[in-house]
CSV table of C-alpha atoms in Angstrom, one decimal:
chain,number,residue,atom,x,y,z
A,1,MET,CA,42.1,118.7,116.1
A,2,LYS,CA,41.4,117.0,112.7
A,3,THR,CA,41.5,118.7,109.8
A,4,LYS,CA,42.2,117.2,106.2
A,5,ARG,CA,42.9,121.4,105.0
A,6,ASN,CA,45.6,121.4,106.6
A,7,ILE,CA,47.7,118.1,106.3
A,8,TYR,CA,46.6,119.7,102.4
A,9,ILE,CA,47.8,123.4,102.6
A,10,LEU,CA,50.7,121.6,103.6
A,11,TYR,CA,51.7,119.3,101.3
A,12,ALA,CA,51.5,121.7,99.0
A,13,ILE,CA,53.8,123.9,100.8
A,14,ALA,CA,56.3,121.1,100.9
A,15,PHE,CA,55.8,120.9,97.5
A,16,LEU,CA,56.8,124.1,96.0
A,17,GLN,CA,59.1,125.3,98.9
A,18,GLY,CA,60.9,121.7,97.2
A,19,MET,CA,61.5,123.1,94.0
A,20,VAL,CA,64.9,124.7,94.4
A,21,PHE,CA,66.1,125.5,90.8
A,22,TYR,CA,69.8,125.3,91.9
A,23,GLY,CA,69.5,121.7,93.6
A,24,PRO,CA,71.5,120.5,91.4
A,25,VAL,CA,74.6,122.9,91.3
A,26,ALA,CA,73.8,124.2,95.2
A,27,THR,CA,77.7,123.8,95.5
A,28,LEU,CA,78.9,125.2,92.2
A,29,TYR,CA,76.3,128.1,92.1
A,30,ARG,CA,78.0,129.4,95.7
A,31,GLN,CA,81.7,128.4,94.6
A,32,ALA,CA,80.9,130.1,91.2
A,33,ALA,CA,79.8,133.9,93.3
A,34,GLY,CA,82.7,133.6,95.0
A,35,VAL,CA,82.4,131.1,98.0
A,36,SER,CA,84.7,127.8,98.4
A,37,VAL,CA,83.8,124.5,99.7
A,38,PHE,CA,85.3,125.3,103.3
A,39,GLN,CA,83.7,128.7,103.6
A,40,ILE,CA,79.9,127.2,102.9
A,41,THR,CA,81.2,124.8,105.5
A,42,VAL,CA,81.5,127.8,108.7
A,43,ILE,CA,78.5,129.0,106.4
A,44,GLU,CA,76.2,126.3,107.6
A,45,SER,CA,77.7,125.9,111.1
A,46,ILE,CA,77.0,129.2,111.9
A,47,SER,CA,73.5,129.2,110.7
A,48,LEU,CA,73.0,125.7,112.2
A,49,ALA,CA,74.8,126.9,115.4
A,50,LEU,CA,72.3,130.3,114.9
A,51,CYS,CA,69.0,127.7,114.9
A,52,ILE,CA,70.3,126.1,117.8
A,53,GLY,CA,69.9,130.4,119.8
A,54,LEU,CA,66.5,130.6,118.2
A,55,GLU,CA,64.9,127.1,118.2
A,56,LEU,CA,63.7,127.4,122.3
A,57,PRO,CA,62.6,130.7,121.5
A,58,TRP,CA,60.5,129.6,118.5
A,59,GLY,CA,59.2,126.4,120.4
A,60,ILE,CA,57.5,128.8,122.9
A,61,ALA,CA,56.4,131.6,120.9
A,62,ALA,CA,55.0,128.9,118.2
A,63,ASP,CA,52.8,127.2,121.6
A,64,LYS,CA,52.2,130.9,122.6
A,65,ILE,CA,51.0,132.5,119.3
A,66,GLY,CA,49.8,129.3,117.9
A,67,TYR,CA,51.1,127.4,114.7
A,68,LYS,CA,49.3,129.0,112.1
A,69,ARG,CA,51.2,132.4,113.1
A,70,THR,CA,54.4,131.3,113.1
A,71,MET,CA,54.1,129.4,110.0
A,72,ILE,CA,52.9,132.2,108.0
A,73,ILE,CA,55.6,134.2,109.9
A,74,SER,CA,58.6,131.0,109.1
A,75,CYS,CA,57.3,131.9,104.9
A,76,ALA,CA,57.2,135.0,104.7
A,77,VAL,CA,61.0,135.5,105.6
A,78,TYR,CA,61.8,131.9,103.5
A,79,PHE,CA,60.6,133.9,100.8
A,80,LEU,CA,62.8,136.9,101.9
A,81,SER,CA,65.8,134.6,102.0
A,82,LYS,CA,65.4,133.8,98.7
A,83,VAL,CA,64.9,136.5,96.9
A,84,VAL,CA,69.1,137.4,98.9
A,85,PHE,CA,70.3,133.8,97.7
A,86,TRP,CA,69.1,135.6,93.9
A,87,ARG,CA,71.0,138.2,94.3
A,88,ALA,CA,73.8,136.3,96.7
A,89,ASP,CA,77.5,137.8,95.4
A,90,GLY,CA,80.2,136.5,98.1
A,91,PHE,CA,80.5,135.1,101.5
A,92,ALA,CA,78.8,138.0,103.2
A,93,ASP,CA,75.8,137.8,101.2
A,94,PHE,CA,75.3,134.6,101.2
A,95,LEU,CA,75.5,134.0,105.5
A,96,LEU,CA,72.9,136.5,105.4
A,97,GLU,CA,71.2,134.3,103.3
A,98,ARG,CA,71.1,131.7,105.8
A,99,ILE,CA,71.1,133.3,108.7
A,100,LEU,CA,67.1,134.0,107.1
A,101,LEU,CA,67.2,130.4,107.3
A,102,SER,CA,67.7,129.5,110.5
A,103,VAL,CA,64.4,132.1,111.3
A,104,VAL,CA,63.4,129.9,109.2
A,105,MET,CA,63.9,126.3,110.8
A,106,ALA,CA,64.5,127.0,113.9
A,107,GLY,CA,60.1,128.8,113.4
A,108,MET,CA,59.0,125.3,111.3
A,109,SER,CA,61.1,123.2,113.7
A,110,GLY,CA,58.5,121.1,115.1
A,111,CYS,CA,55.8,123.5,114.0
A,112,ASP,CA,55.0,122.2,110.7
A,113,VAL,CA,55.0,119.1,112.3
A,114,SER,CA,52.9,119.7,114.8
A,115,ILE,CA,50.1,121.1,112.3
A,116,LEU,CA,50.7,117.5,109.8
A,117,TYR,CA,50.4,115.0,113.8
A,118,LEU,CA,47.0,116.7,115.5
A,119,SER,CA,45.4,117.3,111.9
A,120,SER,CA,45.5,113.6,111.7
A,121,LYS,CA,45.3,110.5,113.2
A,122,GLU,CA,48.0,109.2,115.4
A,123,GLU,CA,48.1,106.1,113.7
A,124,GLU,CA,48.2,107.6,109.7
A,125,SER,CA,50.8,110.2,111.2
A,126,GLN,CA,53.3,108.6,109.4
A,127,LYS,CA,52.3,108.0,106.7
A,128,VAL,CA,51.0,111.5,106.6
A,129,PHE,CA,54.7,113.0,107.3
A,130,GLY,CA,56.3,110.1,104.2
A,131,ILE,CA,54.2,111.7,101.8
A,132,TYR,CA,55.1,115.8,103.0
A,133,GLN,CA,58.2,114.5,102.9
A,134,PHE,CA,57.7,112.4,99.1
A,135,LEU,CA,55.7,115.8,97.9
A,136,SER,CA,59.3,118.2,98.9
A,137,MET,CA,60.9,115.8,96.9
A,138,THR,CA,58.5,115.5,93.9
A,139,GLY,CA,58.9,119.8,93.7
A,140,LEU,CA,62.7,119.4,93.6
A,141,LEU,CA,62.6,116.4,91.3
A,142,MET,CA,60.3,118.7,89.1
A,143,SER,CA,62.9,121.9,89.5
A,144,SER,CA,65.8,119.6,88.6
A,145,LEU,CA,64.1,118.5,85.3
A,146,LEU,CA,63.6,122.0,84.5
A,147,PHE,CA,66.9,122.8,85.5
A,148,SER,CA,68.7,119.5,83.1
A,149,VAL,CA,66.4,120.7,80.1
A,150,CYS,CA,65.9,124.5,80.1
A,151,ILE,CA,68.0,126.3,82.5
A,152,GLY,CA,71.3,124.7,82.1
A,153,GLU,CA,74.2,127.3,83.3
A,154,ASP,CA,72.6,129.9,83.8
A,155,TYR,CA,72.1,129.8,87.9
A,156,ARG,CA,71.0,133.4,88.7
A,157,LEU,CA,67.9,132.3,86.7
A,158,ALA,CA,67.9,128.9,88.9
A,159,GLY,CA,67.6,131.3,92.1
A,160,PHE,CA,64.4,133.5,90.5
A,161,LEU,CA,63.1,130.5,89.5
A,162,THR,CA,63.0,129.3,93.3
A,163,MET,CA,62.4,132.9,94.7
A,164,VAL,CA,59.6,132.8,92.6
A,165,SER,CA,57.7,129.0,94.3
A,166,TYR,CA,58.6,130.2,97.9
A,167,GLY,CA,56.6,133.5,97.1
A,168,ALA,CA,53.8,130.9,96.3
A,169,ALA,CA,54.7,129.1,99.3
A,170,ALA,CA,54.0,131.7,101.8
A,171,VAL,CA,50.8,132.5,100.4
A,172,LEU,CA,49.2,129.0,100.9
A,173,SER,CA,50.2,129.7,104.1
A,174,LEU,CA,48.0,132.1,104.8
A,175,GLY,CA,45.0,129.6,104.6
A,176,ILE,CA,46.2,127.6,107.0
A,177,LYS,CA,43.5,126.6,110.3
A,178,GLU,CA,45.0,126.8,113.4
A,179,VAL,CA,44.9,123.5,115.9
A,180,LYS,CA,46.6,124.3,118.9
A,181,GLY,CA,44.1,125.0,121.6
A,182,LYS,CA,44.1,128.8,123.5
A,183,GLU,CA,45.6,128.4,127.4
A,184,THR,CA,46.7,130.9,130.2
A,185,LYS,CA,50.0,132.4,130.4
A,186,LYS,CA,50.9,130.8,134.2
A,187,GLU,CA,49.9,127.4,132.3
A,188,ARG,CA,52.0,127.9,129.6
A,189,GLY,CA,54.6,129.3,131.9
A,190,GLN,CA,54.2,126.2,134.3
A,191,ARG,CA,54.2,123.4,131.3
A,192,PHE,CA,57.4,125.2,129.6
A,193,PHE,CA,59.7,124.3,132.6
A,194,SER,CA,57.8,120.8,133.0
A,195,VAL,CA,58.5,120.1,129.1
A,196,LEU,CA,62.2,121.3,129.7
A,197,ILE,CA,62.6,119.0,132.4
A,198,GLN,CA,60.5,115.8,131.3
A,199,THR,CA,63.2,116.3,128.1
A,200,VAL,CA,66.3,116.9,129.4
A,201,LYS,CA,66.0,113.9,132.1
A,202,ASP,CA,64.8,111.8,129.1
A,203,ARG,CA,69.2,110.6,128.2
A,204,ASN,CA,68.0,107.3,126.2
A,205,PHE,CA,65.9,109.2,124.1
A,206,LEU,CA,68.2,112.1,123.6
A,207,LEU,CA,71.0,108.9,122.7
A,208,ALA,CA,68.8,108.1,119.8
A,209,ILE,CA,68.7,112.0,119.2
A,210,ILE,CA,72.1,112.1,118.0
A,211,GLY,CA,72.2,109.1,116.1
A,212,MET,CA,69.4,110.7,114.1
A,213,ALA,CA,71.1,114.0,113.3
A,214,LEU,CA,74.4,111.2,112.9
A,215,LEU,CA,73.0,109.8,109.2
A,216,ALA,CA,70.5,112.8,108.9
A,217,GLU,CA,73.5,115.3,108.7
A,218,THR,CA,75.8,112.7,107.0
A,219,ASN,CA,73.0,113.0,104.0
A,220,GLN,CA,73.0,116.5,103.7
A,221,THR,CA,76.6,117.0,103.2
A,222,VAL,CA,77.6,114.5,102.1
A,223,THR,CA,74.2,114.4,99.1
A,224,VAL,CA,74.1,117.8,98.6
A,225,PHE,CA,77.4,119.6,98.3
A,226,LEU,CA,79.4,116.3,98.7
A,227,SER,CA,78.5,114.8,95.8
A,228,GLN,CA,79.2,117.4,93.4
A,229,LEU,CA,82.7,117.5,93.7
A,230,GLN,CA,82.5,113.6,93.9
A,231,TYR,CA,81.0,114.1,90.4
A,232,VAL,CA,83.7,116.4,89.3
A,233,LYS,CA,87.1,114.3,90.5
A,234,ALA,CA,84.3,111.6,88.3
A,235,GLY,CA,84.8,113.5,85.2
A,236,MET,CA,81.3,113.8,84.9
A,237,ASP,CA,79.6,116.8,83.4
A,238,LEU,CA,76.8,119.5,84.4
A,239,LYS,CA,74.3,118.4,81.9
A,240,THR,CA,75.2,115.0,83.5
A,241,MET,CA,75.1,116.1,87.4
A,242,GLY,CA,71.5,118.1,87.2
A,243,VAL,CA,70.6,114.3,85.1
A,244,VAL,CA,72.3,112.8,88.2
A,245,TYR,CA,70.6,114.8,90.5
A,246,ILE,CA,66.9,113.8,89.6
A,247,LEU,CA,68.0,110.4,90.2
A,248,VAL,CA,69.0,111.1,93.6
A,249,THR,CA,65.8,113.8,94.1
A,250,LEU,CA,63.9,110.4,93.7
A,251,ALA,CA,65.5,108.1,95.9
A,252,GLY,CA,64.8,110.5,98.5
A,253,MET,CA,60.7,110.1,98.0
A,254,ALA,CA,60.8,107.0,99.3
A,255,GLY,CA,60.3,107.8,102.5
A,256,MET,CA,56.9,107.5,101.4
A,257,TRP,CA,57.1,103.8,102.1
A,258,SER,CA,58.3,104.0,105.0
A,259,TYR,CA,55.6,102.6,107.1
A,260,TRP,CA,54.9,99.4,104.8
A,261,PHE,CA,58.7,98.8,105.8
A,262,THR,CA,58.4,99.5,109.5
A,263,ARG,CA,55.4,97.6,109.7
A,264,ARG,CA,56.9,94.6,108.3
A,265,LEU,CA,60.8,95.1,110.1
A,266,GLY,CA,59.9,96.5,113.0
A,267,SER,CA,61.4,100.2,113.6
A,268,PHE,CA,64.9,98.3,115.3
A,269,LEU,CA,65.3,96.3,112.7
A,270,PHE,CA,64.7,98.1,110.1
A,271,GLY,CA,66.4,101.7,111.7
A,272,LEU,CA,69.5,100.2,111.8
A,273,VAL,CA,70.1,98.8,108.7
A,274,LEU,CA,69.1,102.0,107.1
A,275,PHE,CA,72.4,102.9,108.9
A,276,LEU,CA,74.5,100.7,108.4
A,277,GLY,CA,73.3,101.0,104.3
A,278,GLY,CA,74.9,104.7,104.8
A,279,ALA,CA,77.8,103.9,106.1
A,280,ALA,CA,78.7,101.4,103.4
A,281,ALA,CA,77.8,104.0,101.0
A,282,CYS,CA,80.3,106.2,101.7
A,283,LEU,CA,83.1,104.1,102.6
A,284,VAL,CA,81.9,103.3,98.7
A,285,LEU,CA,82.8,106.7,97.9
A,286,SER,CA,85.7,107.0,99.8
A,287,SER,CA,87.5,104.0,97.8
A,288,THR,CA,86.2,104.7,94.2
A,289,GLU,CA,86.5,107.0,91.1
A,290,SER,CA,84.1,105.9,88.7
A,291,ALA,CA,81.3,108.0,87.9
A,292,VAL,CA,78.7,104.8,87.7
A,293,ILE,CA,80.0,103.4,91.4
A,294,SER,CA,79.5,107.0,92.4
A,295,VAL,CA,76.2,108.3,91.7
A,296,GLY,CA,74.9,104.4,93.5
A,297,ALA,CA,76.8,105.0,96.3
A,298,VAL,CA,75.0,108.3,96.4
A,299,LEU,CA,71.3,106.8,95.9
A,300,VAL,CA,71.9,103.8,98.5
A,301,LEU,CA,73.2,107.3,100.8
A,302,ARG,CA,70.2,109.6,100.0
A,303,LEU,CA,67.4,105.7,100.1
A,304,SER,CA,68.9,105.0,103.7
A,305,ALA,CA,68.2,108.9,105.3
A,306,GLY,CA,64.8,109.3,102.9
A,307,LEU,CA,63.4,106.3,104.6
A,308,PHE,CA,64.4,106.5,107.3
A,309,SER,CA,63.3,110.6,108.4
A,310,PRO,CA,59.8,110.1,109.0
A,311,LEU,CA,60.2,107.2,111.8
A,312,SER,CA,62.4,109.9,113.4
A,313,THR,CA,60.0,112.3,113.4
A,314,GLN,CA,56.9,109.1,114.2
A,315,LEU,CA,59.5,108.5,117.3
A,316,GLN,CA,59.9,111.5,118.1
A,317,ASN,CA,55.8,112.9,119.1
A,318,ARG,CA,55.3,109.2,119.8
A,319,ARG,CA,57.6,111.0,123.0
A,320,ILE,CA,55.8,113.9,123.7
A,321,LYS,CA,53.0,113.3,126.2
A,322,GLY,CA,52.3,117.1,127.1
A,323,GLN,CA,50.3,120.2,124.9
A,324,ASP,CA,54.0,121.6,123.9
A,325,ARG,CA,54.3,119.7,121.4
A,326,ALA,CA,56.4,122.6,120.0
A,327,THR,CA,58.4,123.7,122.2
A,328,ALA,CA,59.5,119.6,123.2
A,329,LEU,CA,60.3,119.1,119.2
A,330,SER,CA,62.0,122.6,119.4
A,331,ILE,CA,64.4,120.7,122.3
A,332,TYR,CA,64.9,117.8,120.6
A,333,ALA,CA,65.9,120.6,117.4
A,334,VAL,CA,68.3,121.8,119.5
A,335,VAL,CA,70.7,118.3,119.7
A,336,LEU,CA,70.5,117.6,116.7
A,337,GLU,CA,72.0,120.8,115.1
A,338,SER,CA,73.9,120.9,117.7
A,339,THR,CA,75.0,117.4,116.4
A,340,GLY,CA,75.1,119.4,113.3
A,341,VAL,CA,77.2,122.0,113.7
A,342,VAL,CA,80.2,119.7,115.1
A,343,THR,CA,79.5,117.1,111.8
A,344,ASN,CA,80.2,120.0,109.3
A,345,ILE,CA,82.8,121.6,110.4
A,346,LEU,CA,84.6,118.0,110.9
A,347,PHE,CA,82.9,117.1,106.6
A,348,GLY,CA,84.8,121.0,105.6
A,349,ARG,CA,88.4,120.2,107.2
A,350,ALA,CA,88.2,116.4,106.0
A,351,ALA,CA,87.0,117.4,102.6
A,352,GLU,CA,89.6,120.4,102.2
A,353,GLU,CA,92.3,117.8,102.6
A,354,ASP,CA,90.5,115.1,100.9
A,355,ILE,CA,87.6,114.0,99.8
A,356,SER,CA,87.8,111.1,100.2
A,357,ASN,CA,88.8,112.1,103.7
A,358,ALA,CA,85.2,112.9,104.2
A,359,MET,CA,83.1,110.2,102.5
A,360,VAL,CA,85.3,107.9,105.4
A,361,LEU,CA,84.7,110.3,108.1
A,362,GLY,CA,80.8,109.3,106.4
A,363,ALA,CA,80.8,106.2,107.5
A,364,VAL,CA,82.1,106.4,111.0
A,365,LEU,CA,79.4,109.1,111.3
A,366,CYS,CA,76.8,106.4,110.6
A,367,VAL,CA,78.2,103.3,112.3
A,368,ALA,CA,78.4,105.9,115.8
A,369,GLY,CA,74.7,106.6,115.4
A,370,ALA,CA,73.6,102.7,114.5
A,371,CYS,CA,75.5,102.3,118.0
A,372,LEU,CA,73.9,104.6,119.9
A,373,PHE,CA,70.0,103.8,118.3
A,374,SER,CA,70.6,100.4,119.4
A,375,ILE,CA,71.9,101.2,123.1
A,376,PHE,CA,68.5,103.8,122.8
A,377,TYR,CA,66.5,100.5,122.0
A,378,ARG,CA,68.5,98.3,124.4
A,379,ARG,CA,67.3,100.1,127.0
A,380,GLU,CA,63.9,101.1,126.4
A,381,GLY,CA,62.6,100.6,122.9
A,382,LYS,CA,60.8,97.9,123.8
A,383,LYS,CA,59.2,99.0,126.6
A,384,ARG,CA,57.6,101.5,125.4
A,385,ASP,CA,54.9,102.7,121.9
A,386,PHE,CA,58.1,103.1,119.4
A,387,SER,CA,57.9,99.8,118.1
A,388,ILE,CA,55.0,100.0,115.5
A,389,SER,CA,52.7,96.5,115.7
A,390,ARG,CA,53.4,93.9,112.0
């Protein structure tokens, strides 16, 4: 069922949920509330582990109750998690916030992109995913600008404004139109096992999923958490960090042009360039104490991951042939998040010893991701519909 209404509503939700006003100081916010860097990575790993446990149940539930209801529930819990974050003080509170976030991530995982995919023409889906990501980054950019100009060191005000924005997104989700067709309980049960078996047996694509996860997790950990420690090491003040965060957010908006680059370079070459670009950026970060060079490298890493994300989403959706799209995407998400659990612990340990060690680890993970992506593409990519015509 093609409907522009859903696309526009999800665009607005992406924008509002992108408005994380405390984004420029996410790590410093937690440290000011008594949470260490290692505790942050432990919380992230617990959150990802919980996501893994909830992914399949949520995927099955989404295919059962519909994508609209799933999005409404997820957006409501998302709002609640931001209420907790606003008032959080200490390890237990931030852990509770991430537990709620795990429920949200597992619920929205595959559901939002399923709505977008089924509400748009297939040949335009990568472009739609790119705009969706672009608007999320636009929200983040606007909130970062406001942080730098108006908020400054008032971390709690940043948390409060974020909560308000997420509340508005929860209200908007009520307007989504259902795109999931109805079916009998028997049909659902039969197809679930079929989807599970087909996905698990698709080993070549699972390798690619792990490779995609390595780039995504390196980007998430380095640009969101470790970059702030790198900036402190380079002698950067808080106000400058806010400005830099805006630049990094702008780099993340490049996903809107992923479709254009993919059509010209082909999915394999374009993807490989992005993996290697991420690796090079991490190597530079590991060997510099210059603020300018550090910012440049973080921008390259964010650009690489931002451009790759819509391509990754497109590849996953094209791989799915059956009706239970949310279930299949949840299985992929389990693989992605399982990889993230491991990388978060590795990054946390490496950063506790030396921030440079963590950056070297990021380079190694990006190269490993490139290898896995290449293996998949050599074995099967060119035989199927994974390359996008010029």
